[in-house]
Tab-separated table of C-alpha atoms in Angstrom:
chain	number	residue	atom	x	y	z
A	1	MET	CA	8.024	-31.475	44.937
A	2	LEU	CA	8.045	-32.050	48.980
A	3	LEU	CA	7.740	-28.336	49.564
A	4	ARG	CA	5.028	-27.564	47.150
A	5	LEU	CA	2.947	-30.423	49.016
A	6	ILE	CA	3.281	-29.186	52.024
A	7	VAL	CA	2.495	-25.943	50.413
A	8	LEU	CA	-0.703	-27.529	49.317
A	9	LEU	CA	-1.053	-28.628	52.938
A	10	ILE	CA	-1.101	-25.577	54.262
A	11	PHE	CA	-3.461	-23.664	52.087
A	12	MET	CA	-5.887	-26.565	52.396
A	13	SER	CA	-6.311	-27.300	55.909
A	14	PRO	CA	-8.336	-23.797	56.457
A	15	VAL	CA	-10.658	-25.602	54.099
A	16	VAL	CA	-10.796	-28.571	55.966
A	17	LEU	CA	-11.325	-27.545	58.890
A	18	ALA	CA	-14.187	-25.131	57.457
A	19	THR	CA	-16.223	-28.077	55.728
A	20	LEU	CA	-15.625	-29.943	59.114
A	21	TRP	CA	-16.929	-26.913	61.255
A	22	PHE	CA	-20.157	-26.286	59.002
A	23	SER	CA	-20.477	-30.315	58.725
A	24	ASP	CA	-21.444	-30.530	62.867
A	25	ASN	CA	-22.752	-26.599	63.092
A	26	ALA	CA	-24.546	-26.941	59.497
A	27	GLY	CA	-27.574	-24.185	60.452
A	28	THR	CA	-30.527	-23.170	58.304
A	29	VAL	CA	-31.337	-20.683	55.755
A	30	GLN	CA	-34.836	-19.382	54.423
A	31	VAL	CA	-35.265	-16.863	52.271
A	32	GLU	CA	-38.471	-15.489	51.090
A	33	TRP	CA	-38.612	-13.577	47.726
A	34	LEU	CA	-41.728	-12.770	45.602
A	35	GLY	CA	-43.858	-15.428	47.185
A	36	TRP	CA	-40.742	-17.578	47.023
A	37	HIS	CA	-39.391	-19.756	50.219
A	38	VAL	CA	-36.871	-21.633	50.130
A	39	ASP	CA	-35.234	-23.840	52.931
A	40	THR	CA	-31.449	-25.072	52.903
A	41	ASN	CA	-28.223	-24.871	55.123
A	42	ILE	CA	-25.071	-22.796	55.454
A	43	PRO	CA	-22.858	-25.736	52.823
A	44	VAL	CA	-25.264	-25.980	50.430
A	45	LEU	CA	-25.724	-22.091	50.422
A	46	LEU	CA	-21.523	-21.310	50.070
A	47	GLY	CA	-21.598	-24.609	47.251
A	48	ILE	CA	-24.052	-21.962	45.162
A	49	LEU	CA	-22.515	-19.114	46.205
A	50	LEU	CA	-18.937	-20.986	44.599
A	51	ALA	CA	-20.614	-22.010	41.616
A	52	VAL	CA	-22.039	-18.675	40.666
A	53	PHE	CA	-18.705	-16.527	41.425
A	54	MET	CA	-17.075	-19.437	39.447
A	55	LEU	CA	-19.618	-18.705	36.652
A	56	PHE	CA	-19.074	-15.255	36.789
A	57	SER	CA	-15.230	-15.650	36.572
A	58	GLY	CA	-15.775	-17.954	33.264
A	59	LEU	CA	-17.940	-15.348	31.419
A	60	THR	CA	-15.550	-12.673	32.264
A	61	ARG	CA	-12.654	-14.450	30.904
A	62	LEU	CA	-14.207	-15.378	27.992
A	63	SER	CA	-15.673	-11.516	27.190
A	64	ALA	CA	-11.888	-10.930	27.501
A	65	LEU	CA	-10.822	-12.982	25.022
A	66	VAL	CA	-13.632	-11.676	22.474
A	67	ALA	CA	-12.433	-8.277	23.042
A	68	ASP	CA	-9.409	-9.425	22.137
A	69	LEU	CA	-9.567	-10.968	19.249
A	70	PRO	CA	-9.756	-8.326	16.742
A	71	ALA	CA	-6.486	-7.112	17.508
A	72	LYS	CA	-5.422	-10.573	17.967
A	73	LEU	CA	-6.491	-10.939	13.958
A	74	GLY	CA	-4.959	-7.444	13.325
A	75	LYS	CA	-1.794	-8.500	14.526
A	76	SER	CA	-1.898	-12.053	12.319
A	77	ARG	CA	-3.053	-10.065	9.437
A	78	GLN	CA	0.016	-7.509	9.577
A	79	ALA	CA	2.354	-10.604	9.994
A	80	ARG	CA	0.864	-11.502	6.766
A	81	GLY	CA	1.690	-8.614	4.849
A	82	ARG	CA	4.704	-8.410	5.872
A	83	GLU	CA	5.437	-11.923	4.584
A	84	LYS	CA	3.562	-11.116	1.145
A	85	GLY	CA	5.803	-7.579	1.027
A	86	MET	CA	9.117	-9.426	1.817
A	87	LEU	CA	8.175	-12.512	-1.124
A	88	ALA	CA	7.444	-9.158	-3.380
A	89	LEU	CA	10.203	-7.745	-2.610
A	90	LEU	CA	12.696	-10.980	-2.705
A	91	ALA	CA	10.907	-11.684	-6.093
A	92	ALA	CA	11.754	-7.876	-7.532
A	93	LEU	CA	15.056	-8.496	-6.979
A	94	ASP	CA	14.956	-12.090	-8.301
A	95	ALA	CA	13.605	-10.559	-11.579
A	96	ALA	CA	15.832	-7.231	-11.601
A	97	GLU	CA	18.912	-9.585	-11.266
A	98	SER	CA	17.279	-11.695	-14.658
A	99	GLY	CA	17.070	-8.642	-16.557
A	100	ASP	CA	13.134	-8.577	-16.571
A	101	VAL	CA	13.153	-4.938	-15.412
A	102	GLY	CA	9.409	-4.178	-15.974
A	103	ASP	CA	8.313	-7.046	-13.898
A	104	GLY	CA	11.351	-5.729	-11.177
A	105	ARG	CA	9.391	-2.097	-10.750
A	106	ARG	CA	6.016	-3.614	-10.362
A	107	LEU	CA	6.959	-6.246	-7.666
A	108	GLY	CA	9.488	-3.202	-5.825
A	109	ALA	CA	5.994	-1.365	-5.705
A	110	GLU	CA	3.780	-4.202	-4.525
A	111	ALA	CA	6.268	-4.520	-2.001
A	112	ALA	CA	6.685	-1.189	-0.967
A	113	ARG	CA	3.117	-0.617	-0.944
A	114	LEU	CA	2.786	-4.169	1.568
A	115	LEU	CA	5.532	-2.894	4.106
A	116	ASP	CA	4.147	0.506	3.735
A	117	SER	CA	7.758	1.884	3.174
A	118	PRO	CA	7.868	4.901	1.093
A	119	GLU	CA	11.288	5.192	1.615
A	120	LEU	CA	11.872	1.011	0.297
A	121	ALA	CA	9.742	2.380	-2.639
A	122	ALA	CA	12.183	5.320	-3.165
A	123	ARG	CA	15.484	2.900	-2.638
A	124	LEU	CA	13.957	0.176	-5.183
A	125	ASP	CA	13.825	3.074	-7.504
A	126	ARG	CA	17.204	3.613	-7.694
A	127	LEU	CA	18.233	0.277	-8.012
A	128	ILE	CA	15.719	-0.941	-10.605
A	129	PRO	CA	15.707	2.335	-12.979
A	130	ARG	CA	13.484	2.898	-15.646
A	131	PRO	CA	14.715	1.025	-19.336
A	132	ALA	CA	15.953	3.744	-21.562
A	133	ALA	CA	13.953	2.228	-24.627
A	134	PRO	CA	11.804	-0.683	-23.518
A	135	PRO	CA	9.105	-0.381	-26.442
A	136	ALA	CA	11.324	-2.783	-29.141
A	137	ALA	CA	12.459	-4.864	-26.071
A	138	THR	CA	8.663	-5.797	-24.944
A	139	LEU	CA	7.021	-5.418	-28.095
A	140	ARG	CA	6.425	-8.918	-29.329
A	141	PRO	CA	7.543	-11.604	-26.678
A	142	GLU	CA	4.749	-13.444	-24.639
A	143	PRO	CA	2.370	-11.837	-22.821
A	144	ALA	CA	4.222	-11.062	-19.437
A	145	LYS	CA	1.414	-13.395	-17.184
A	146	GLY	CA	3.640	-16.258	-16.543
A	147	ARG	CA	6.755	-15.123	-15.557
A	148	LEU	CA	6.716	-13.653	-12.652
A	149	PHE	CA	9.714	-15.548	-11.192
A	150	ALA	CA	10.931	-16.733	-14.340
A	151	LYS	CA	15.041	-16.256	-15.079
A	152	LYS	CA	15.055	-14.529	-18.002
A	153	PRO	CA	17.880	-15.259	-20.556
A	154	PRO	CA	20.060	-12.554	-21.268
A	155	ALA	CA	20.587	-12.956	-24.689
A	156	PRO	CA	17.518	-11.578	-26.529
A	157	PRO	CA	17.781	-8.179	-24.642
A	158	VAL	CA	21.622	-8.493	-25.622
A	159	VAL	CA	20.595	-9.260	-29.599
A	160	GLU	CA	18.059	-6.454	-29.836
A	161	ARG	CA	19.814	-3.670	-28.115
A	162	GLU	CA	22.865	-4.257	-30.544
A	163	PRO	CA	21.518	-3.081	-33.882
A	164	PRO	CA	25.402	-1.047	-35.056
A	165	PRO	CA	26.356	-4.311	-36.749
A	166	PRO	CA	25.443	-3.011	-40.391
A	167	VAL	CA	27.286	0.313	-38.767
A	168	LYS	CA	30.385	-1.293	-37.909
A	169	ALA	CA	30.582	-2.358	-41.598
A	170	ALA	CA	30.221	0.716	-43.622
A	171	PRO	CA	33.574	1.717	-43.448
A	172	PRO	CA	32.346	5.602	-43.748
A	173	PRO	CA	30.426	7.024	-41.073
A	174	ALA	CA	28.473	9.294	-42.686
A	175	PRO	CA	27.109	7.183	-45.676
A	176	VAL	CA	25.855	4.529	-43.230
A	177	ALA	CA	23.901	7.352	-41.220
A	178	VAL	CA	22.092	8.123	-44.736
A	179	VAL	CA	21.735	4.687	-45.448
A	180	GLU	CA	20.152	3.958	-41.769
A	181	THR	CA	17.723	6.544	-41.471
A	182	PRO	CA	15.080	5.092	-44.064
A	183	GLY	CA	15.158	1.876	-42.310
A	184	ALA	CA	13.780	3.748	-38.842
A	185	PRO	CA	12.075	6.830	-40.210
A	186	ALA	CA	11.179	9.102	-37.207
A	187	ASP	CA	7.703	9.565	-38.583
A	188	PRO	CA	5.555	7.759	-41.029
A	189	SER	CA	4.589	8.507	-44.193
A	190	ALA	CA	1.194	10.324	-44.961
A	191	GLU	CA	0.193	7.476	-46.688
A	192	ASP	CA	0.935	5.229	-44.289
A	193	ALA	CA	-0.508	7.316	-41.381
A	194	ALA	CA	-3.624	7.262	-43.256
A	195	ALA	CA	-3.890	4.061	-44.175
A	196	PHE	CA	-3.651	3.307	-39.831
A	197	ALA	CA	-5.817	5.580	-39.310
A	198	ALA	CA	-8.556	4.424	-41.298
A	199	LYS	CA	-8.407	0.717	-39.957
A	200	LEU	CA	-8.692	2.847	-36.175
A	201	ARG	CA	-11.576	4.297	-37.486
A	202	ASP	CA	-14.016	1.586	-38.920
A	203	GLY	CA	-12.239	-0.716	-35.913
A	204	GLU	CA	-10.374	-2.729	-37.711
A	205	TRP	CA	-8.407	-4.089	-35.159
A	206	ALA	CA	-6.726	-7.333	-37.240
A	207	ALA	CA	-6.092	-4.879	-40.345
A	208	ALA	CA	-4.597	-2.520	-38.168
A	209	GLN	CA	-2.062	-5.024	-36.537
A	210	ALA	CA	-1.400	-6.458	-40.230
A	211	CYS	CA	-0.807	-2.552	-41.207
A	212	ILE	CA	1.832	-1.883	-38.345
A	213	ASP	CA	3.581	-5.446	-39.114
A	214	ALA	CA	3.780	-4.322	-43.234
A	215	THR	CA	4.763	-0.862	-42.009
A	216	LEU	CA	7.253	-1.813	-40.000
A	217	SER	CA	8.616	-4.888	-41.800
A	218	ALA	CA	9.020	-2.935	-45.062
A	219	GLY	CA	11.286	-0.116	-42.623
A	220	ARG	CA	9.254	2.635	-43.475
A	221	LEU	CA	7.966	2.793	-39.258
A	222	SER	CA	9.751	2.668	-36.540
A	223	PRO	CA	10.197	-0.018	-33.573
A	224	ALA	CA	9.087	2.699	-30.666
A	225	LEU	CA	6.359	4.115	-33.071
A	226	ALA	CA	4.909	0.640	-33.440
A	227	ALA	CA	5.110	0.036	-30.523
A	228	ARG	CA	3.048	3.083	-29.301
A	229	TRP	CA	0.532	1.850	-31.976
A	230	ARG	CA	-0.335	-1.682	-31.342
A	231	VAL	CA	-0.662	-0.089	-27.637
A	232	VAL	CA	-3.409	2.209	-29.572
A	233	VAL	CA	-4.775	-0.918	-31.063
A	234	LEU	CA	-5.456	-2.840	-27.613
A	235	GLN	CA	-6.675	-0.074	-25.854
A	236	GLY	CA	-9.468	1.114	-28.605
A	237	GLN	CA	-10.359	-2.926	-28.668
A	238	ALA	CA	-10.501	-2.228	-25.037
A	239	CYS	CA	-13.060	0.494	-25.110
A	240	LEU	CA	-15.347	-0.885	-27.998
A	241	ASP	CA	-15.624	-3.970	-25.555
A	242	SER	CA	-16.052	-2.008	-22.287
A	243	GLN	CA	-19.998	-2.836	-22.819
A	244	ASP	CA	-20.445	-5.718	-23.940
A	245	ASP	CA	-17.633	-8.196	-22.597
A	246	PRO	CA	-16.164	-6.065	-19.044
A	247	ALA	CA	-13.826	-9.432	-18.509
A	248	ARG	CA	-12.448	-8.489	-22.148
A	249	SER	CA	-11.907	-5.252	-22.090
A	250	LEU	CA	-10.010	-5.359	-18.719
A	251	ARG	CA	-7.628	-7.882	-20.492
A	252	LEU	CA	-7.187	-5.932	-23.512
A	253	ALA	CA	-6.181	-3.132	-21.328
A	254	ARG	CA	-4.228	-4.763	-19.041
A	255	GLU	CA	-2.330	-6.182	-21.893
A	256	ALA	CA	-1.428	-2.726	-23.150
A	257	LEU	CA	-0.572	-1.535	-19.849
A	258	ALA	CA	2.409	-4.038	-19.845
A	259	ALA	CA	3.408	-3.480	-23.296
A	260	ASP	CA	3.905	0.401	-22.405
A	261	PRO	CA	3.383	1.100	-18.269
A	262	GLY	CA	3.115	4.887	-19.072
A	263	PHE	CA	0.228	4.500	-21.488
A	264	LEU	CA	-1.930	6.834	-19.376
A	265	PRO	CA	-5.578	5.422	-21.330
A	266	ALA	CA	-4.890	1.839	-20.460
A	267	ALA	CA	-3.479	2.961	-16.644
A	268	LEU	CA	-6.927	5.195	-16.529
A	269	HIS	CA	-8.943	1.716	-17.573
A	270	VAL	CA	-7.554	-0.282	-15.276
A	271	LEU	CA	-7.885	1.778	-12.513
A	272	ARG	CA	-11.707	2.647	-12.865
A	273	GLN	CA	-12.297	-1.128	-12.948
A	274	GLU	CA	-10.218	-1.498	-9.543
A	275	VAL	CA	-12.508	0.939	-8.349
A	276	SER	CA	-15.980	0.516	-9.209
A	277	GLU	CA	-15.306	-3.016	-7.808
A	278	GLY	CA	-13.665	-1.372	-4.505
A	279	ARG	CA	-9.996	-3.465	-4.915
A	280	ARG	CA	-8.309	-0.378	-3.571
A	281	SER	CA	-5.353	-2.058	-2.625
A	282	GLU	CA	-4.822	-3.729	-6.088
A	283	ALA	CA	-5.901	-0.225	-7.612
A	284	GLU	CA	-3.286	1.478	-5.208
A	285	ALA	CA	-0.269	-0.949	-7.137
A	286	VAL	CA	-1.214	0.256	-10.573
A	287	LEU	CA	-1.538	4.064	-9.197
A	288	ALA	CA	1.988	3.648	-7.753
A	289	ALA	CA	3.640	1.776	-10.775
A	290	VAL	CA	2.052	3.908	-13.469
A	291	TRP	CA	2.960	7.124	-10.994
A	292	ARG	CA	7.041	7.034	-11.646
A	293	SER	CA	6.435	6.710	-15.415
A	294	ALA	CA	3.584	9.134	-15.712
A	295	PRO	CA	2.650	11.641	-12.994
A	296	ALA	CA	-1.278	13.026	-13.882
A	297	ARG	CA	-3.589	14.232	-11.787
A	298	ILE	CA	-6.070	12.552	-13.290
A	299	LEU	CA	-5.309	9.256	-11.833
A	300	LEU	CA	-5.776	11.197	-8.365
A	301	GLU	CA	-8.829	12.383	-9.403
A	302	THR	CA	-10.043	8.469	-10.434
A	303	CYS	CA	-8.530	6.928	-7.412
A	304	ALA	CA	-10.394	9.396	-5.135
A	305	PRO	CA	-13.467	7.458	-4.326
A	306	LEU	CA	-10.801	4.684	-2.451
A	307	TRP	CA	-9.776	7.743	0.060
A	308	ARG	CA	-13.178	9.389	0.595
A	309	GLU	CA	-13.235	8.107	4.209
A	310	ASP	CA	-9.614	8.440	5.352
A	311	ASP	CA	-8.938	12.004	6.888
A	312	ALA	CA	-6.777	15.270	6.202
A	313	GLU	CA	-3.668	13.522	7.498
A	314	SER	CA	-3.893	10.440	5.656
A	315	ARG	CA	-4.484	11.710	2.376
A	316	LEU	CA	-1.707	14.157	3.219
A	317	LYS	CA	1.351	11.577	3.764
A	318	ARG	CA	-0.068	9.290	0.804
A	319	LEU	CA	0.438	12.393	-1.829
A	320	GLU	CA	3.610	13.326	-0.307
A	321	ALA	CA	4.786	9.969	-0.691
A	322	LEU	CA	3.614	10.162	-4.622
A	323	ALA	CA	5.495	13.373	-4.607
A	324	GLU	CA	8.585	11.775	-3.561
A	325	TRP	CA	8.188	9.425	-6.270
A	326	ALA	CA	8.264	11.698	-8.793
A	327	PRO	CA	10.101	14.735	-7.505
A	328	HIS	CA	11.188	16.135	-10.869
A	329	ASP	CA	7.483	17.226	-11.918
A	330	PRO	CA	4.970	19.441	-10.590
A	331	GLU	CA	1.460	16.947	-9.994
A	332	GLY	CA	2.694	15.382	-7.115
A	333	HIS	CA	3.644	18.476	-5.796
A	334	LEU	CA	0.211	20.149	-6.452
A	335	ALA	CA	-1.772	17.351	-5.101
A	336	ALA	CA	0.343	17.397	-1.911
A	337	GLY	CA	-0.120	21.384	-1.672
A	338	GLU	CA	-3.864	21.024	-2.232
A	339	ALA	CA	-4.527	18.580	0.470
A	340	ALA	CA	-1.719	20.086	3.060
A	341	VAL	CA	-3.845	23.319	1.980
A	342	ALA	CA	-7.426	20.712	3.200
A	343	ALA	CA	-5.758	19.965	6.541
A	344	ALA	CA	-4.278	23.307	7.166
A	345	LYS	CA	-0.565	22.763	7.177
A	346	TRP	CA	-0.106	25.952	5.651
A	347	GLY	CA	4.150	25.423	5.280
A	348	VAL	CA	3.857	22.293	3.944
A	349	ALA	CA	1.688	23.315	1.437
A	350	ARG	CA	3.540	26.290	0.901
A	351	ARG	CA	6.507	24.427	0.114
A	352	HIS	CA	4.930	21.641	-2.383
A	353	LEU	CA	3.185	24.378	-4.031
A	354	MET	CA	6.354	26.580	-4.860
A	355	ALA	CA	8.256	23.300	-5.907
A	356	ALA	CA	5.394	22.425	-8.138
A	357	LEU	CA	5.183	26.159	-9.584
A	358	LYS	CA	9.254	26.349	-9.872
A	359	ILE	CA	8.888	23.360	-12.478
A	360	ALA	CA	5.998	24.622	-14.288
A	361	PRO	CA	3.307	27.603	-13.776
A	362	ASP	CA	-0.339	26.281	-13.021
A	363	ALA	CA	-3.093	28.122	-12.631
A	364	LEU	CA	-4.276	25.772	-9.369
A	365	GLY	CA	-1.252	26.467	-8.095
A	366	CYS	CA	-1.680	29.749	-8.010
A	367	ARG	CA	-5.085	30.051	-6.560
A	368	LEU	CA	-3.933	27.701	-3.280
A	369	MET	CA	-0.971	30.214	-3.318
A	370	ALA	CA	-3.264	33.228	-3.176
A	371	GLU	CA	-5.912	30.947	-0.315
A	372	ILE	CA	-2.754	30.463	1.805
A	373	GLU	CA	-1.787	34.251	1.341
A	374	ASP	CA	-6.102	35.274	2.440
A	375	LYS	CA	-4.660	33.701	5.555
A	376	GLU	CA	-1.865	35.026	6.356
A	377	PRO	CA	-1.735	39.050	8.370
A	378	GLY	CA	-0.856	41.653	5.462
A	379	GLY	CA	-1.302	38.576	2.657
A	380	ALA	CA	-3.971	40.871	0.564
A	381	GLU	CA	-1.214	42.639	-1.416
A	382	ARG	CA	0.386	39.079	-2.500
A	383	ALA	CA	-3.089	37.234	-2.787
A	384	GLU	CA	-3.828	39.655	-5.417
A	385	ILE	CA	-0.370	38.994	-7.024
A	386	TRP	CA	-0.976	35.013	-7.205
A	387	ARG	CA	-4.128	35.861	-8.953
A	388	ARG	CA	-2.566	37.498	-11.216
A	389	ARG	CA	-0.676	34.870	-12.011
A	390	GLU	CA	-3.417	32.459	-12.190
A	391	ARG	CA	-5.244	33.989	-14.762
A	392	GLU	CA	-1.648	34.283	-16.834
A	393	ALA	CA	-1.144	30.310	-16.153
A	394	ALA	CA	-1.317	28.131	-18.850
A	395	ALA	CA	-4.151	25.972	-19.282
A	396	ALA	CA	-4.915	22.644	-17.161
A	397	PRO	CA	-3.806	19.553	-19.129
A	398	THR	CA	-6.824	17.446	-20.855
A	399	TRP	CA	-6.617	15.257	-23.683
A	400	VAL	CA	-4.853	16.931	-27.064
A	401	CYS	CA	-4.684	15.799	-30.309
A	402	GLU	CA	-0.546	16.685	-31.189
A	403	ALA	CA	-1.866	16.240	-35.283
A	404	CYS	CA	-4.544	19.612	-34.723
A	405	GLY	CA	-4.636	20.855	-31.428
A	406	ALA	CA	-8.067	19.643	-30.659
A	407	THR	CA	-9.200	18.990	-27.216
A	408	SER	CA	-11.581	16.450	-26.089
A	409	GLY	CA	-13.038	15.424	-22.722
A	410	SER	CA	-11.799	11.532	-23.122
A	411	TRP	CA	-9.409	9.603	-25.094
A	412	ALA	CA	-10.213	8.013	-28.073
A	413	PRO	CA	-7.980	5.906	-30.513
A	414	TYR	CA	-8.310	8.375	-33.331
A	415	CYS	CA	-9.297	12.444	-33.291
A	416	SER	CA	-12.823	13.410	-34.407
A	417	ALA	CA	-11.971	16.309	-35.560
A	418	CYS	CA	-8.914	16.242	-38.101
A	419	GLY	CA	-9.125	11.954	-38.406
A	420	ALA	CA	-5.251	11.325	-36.923
A	421	GLY	CA	-4.522	8.089	-35.566
A	422	ALA	CA	-2.900	7.663	-32.229
A	423	ALA	CA	-2.731	11.429	-32.060
A	424	ILE	CA	-4.407	12.189	-28.717
A	425	GLN	CA	-2.134	12.576	-25.816
A	426	TRP	CA	-2.444	13.841	-22.056
A	427	THR	CA	-1.213	17.495	-22.184
A	428	ARG	CA	-1.409	21.229	-21.711
A	429	PRO	CA	-3.673	22.806	-24.682
A	430	ALA	CA	-1.127	25.116	-26.880
A	431	HIS	CA	-3.632	27.720	-26.569
A	432	LYS	CA	-5.484	29.131	-22.768
A	433	PRO	CA	-8.763	29.968	-24.544
A	434	GLU	CA	-11.943	27.265	-24.341
A	435	ASN	CA	-11.699	24.728	-27.197
A	436	PRO	CA	-14.923	22.588	-27.063
A	437	PRO	CA	-15.812	19.903	-28.752
A	438	THR	CA	-17.973	21.382	-31.407
A	439	PRO	CA	-15.825	24.651	-32.829
A	440	ALA	CA	-18.722	26.142	-34.731
A	441	SER	CA	-21.431	27.117	-31.357
A	442	VAL	CA	-18.687	29.310	-30.192
A	443	PRO	CA	-18.590	33.383	-32.124
A	444	PRO	CA	-14.981	34.391	-33.572
A	445	SER	CA	-15.272	37.361	-30.908
A	446	ALA	CA	-15.132	34.225	-28.215
A	447	GLU	CA	-11.076	33.027	-28.782
A	448	ALA	CA	-8.912	36.016	-26.771
A	449	PRO	CA	-5.630	36.301	-28.376
A	450	PRO	CA	-2.861	36.397	-25.453
A	451	ALA	CA	-1.483	39.963	-24.604
A	452	PRO	CA	2.065	40.306	-25.718
A	453	ALA	CA	3.147	42.380	-23.327
A	454	GLU	CA	1.563	43.611	-20.227
A	455	PRO	CA	1.276	40.168	-18.786
A	456	ARG	CA	4.961	39.401	-19.244
A	457	VAL	CA	6.007	42.827	-17.405
A	458	SER	CA	3.070	42.258	-14.655
A	459	ARG	CA	4.539	38.333	-14.352
A	460	ILE	CA	8.370	39.685	-13.763
A	461	GLN	CA	6.579	42.739	-11.380
A	462	ALA	CA	5.068	40.369	-9.725
A	463	GLU	CA	7.823	37.664	-9.125
A	464	SER	CA	9.963	40.652	-8.049
A	465	LYS	CA	7.684	41.426	-5.077
A	466	ILE	CA	7.037	37.552	-3.729
A	467	GLU	CA	11.335	37.792	-3.746
A	468	LYS	CA	11.257	40.491	-1.957
A	469	LEU	CA	8.581	39.660	0.722
């Protein structure tokens, strides 16, 4: 303390001496500027200069604080995001431990998004696998909105997943199989399917649900198919109410998606609503949750407006993470390859496109490979091989009726061509020729039958040339 007092006196002594000297020798100062005339003395002038200096120093410090404010706010937001991510991760582990696999996977995807960690998403995908047969277990219980962190009692799943007691009770195995088959048939009868389709065409949703319950209780419908019919009814209602009551439409689509996380029409309905309202984080969470069970290119097309302002590197990184989440499906590799071509990453594009083409031949993958070969010196011949393979590749996925094979531009609860209910799926059509909604407008000669021998020989020759190169 004494040392500080001594140092203060040492530094204050010149100031005191200067003040005393200026008080004895005040002097005068005259300032004339633009017609103004000011008479003062040296101490007052020095005081004014000191005040101006302190004012500018304060303004400088204030501007520095304002400039650092966005960075501090960004760090605070990142800290809050990490905190939310850790809470979501703990909730995912808690839900998985309690047996609620669906909520565990959803919360795990949310945690990986908040923490910006694709490795965490892959690890949680391995730790919380998708249940083998979720429709029968998750069909009739109460909605899953209010039980995110609730411990689910393990008794009901065990009871529902043990239907073999009647099989054990019957002594001979073969008769038991014969008795068990009519109780849960693989396909419903033509009368039941026609009655259900009629309810869908008439928009009688309550009657359609009652038809499902009656057919299921009578033992003429399997639980898995009943679950699929129920989500079709929910999504049909959502499509009907999309114009009159958007809030109810979105709620019904979310219920359908909760009942079947891989139901693509419900996922597209929810994504379009989130994208139209600009909720990017919610839309990306839905995409991450659906992509693992039902990867489809149409999901990325729906979310494309969210990433319009991103650069090519950011889009490539995001699509590579999606490809890692579903490594055995070609859709993610094709999307990552297309983004890599846009970013001029030829090696990355070639790796993803070859991985996709090994899984399934695709016209888009062949076209992108031809573009890559055109960039290489002396790659004109290889590019022509890929273009030939593009012409021979199967048609792109679209909405196809699995009953009659007709294609349509959008999903519907029933097929407009044959009237079959719950039959429209997102898949590749069986035939590559165009199949417009009005077949009468297309002449018979427009359908070109597939050449039996020549495309196969050319494909083998192309593959052998590529292997040599």
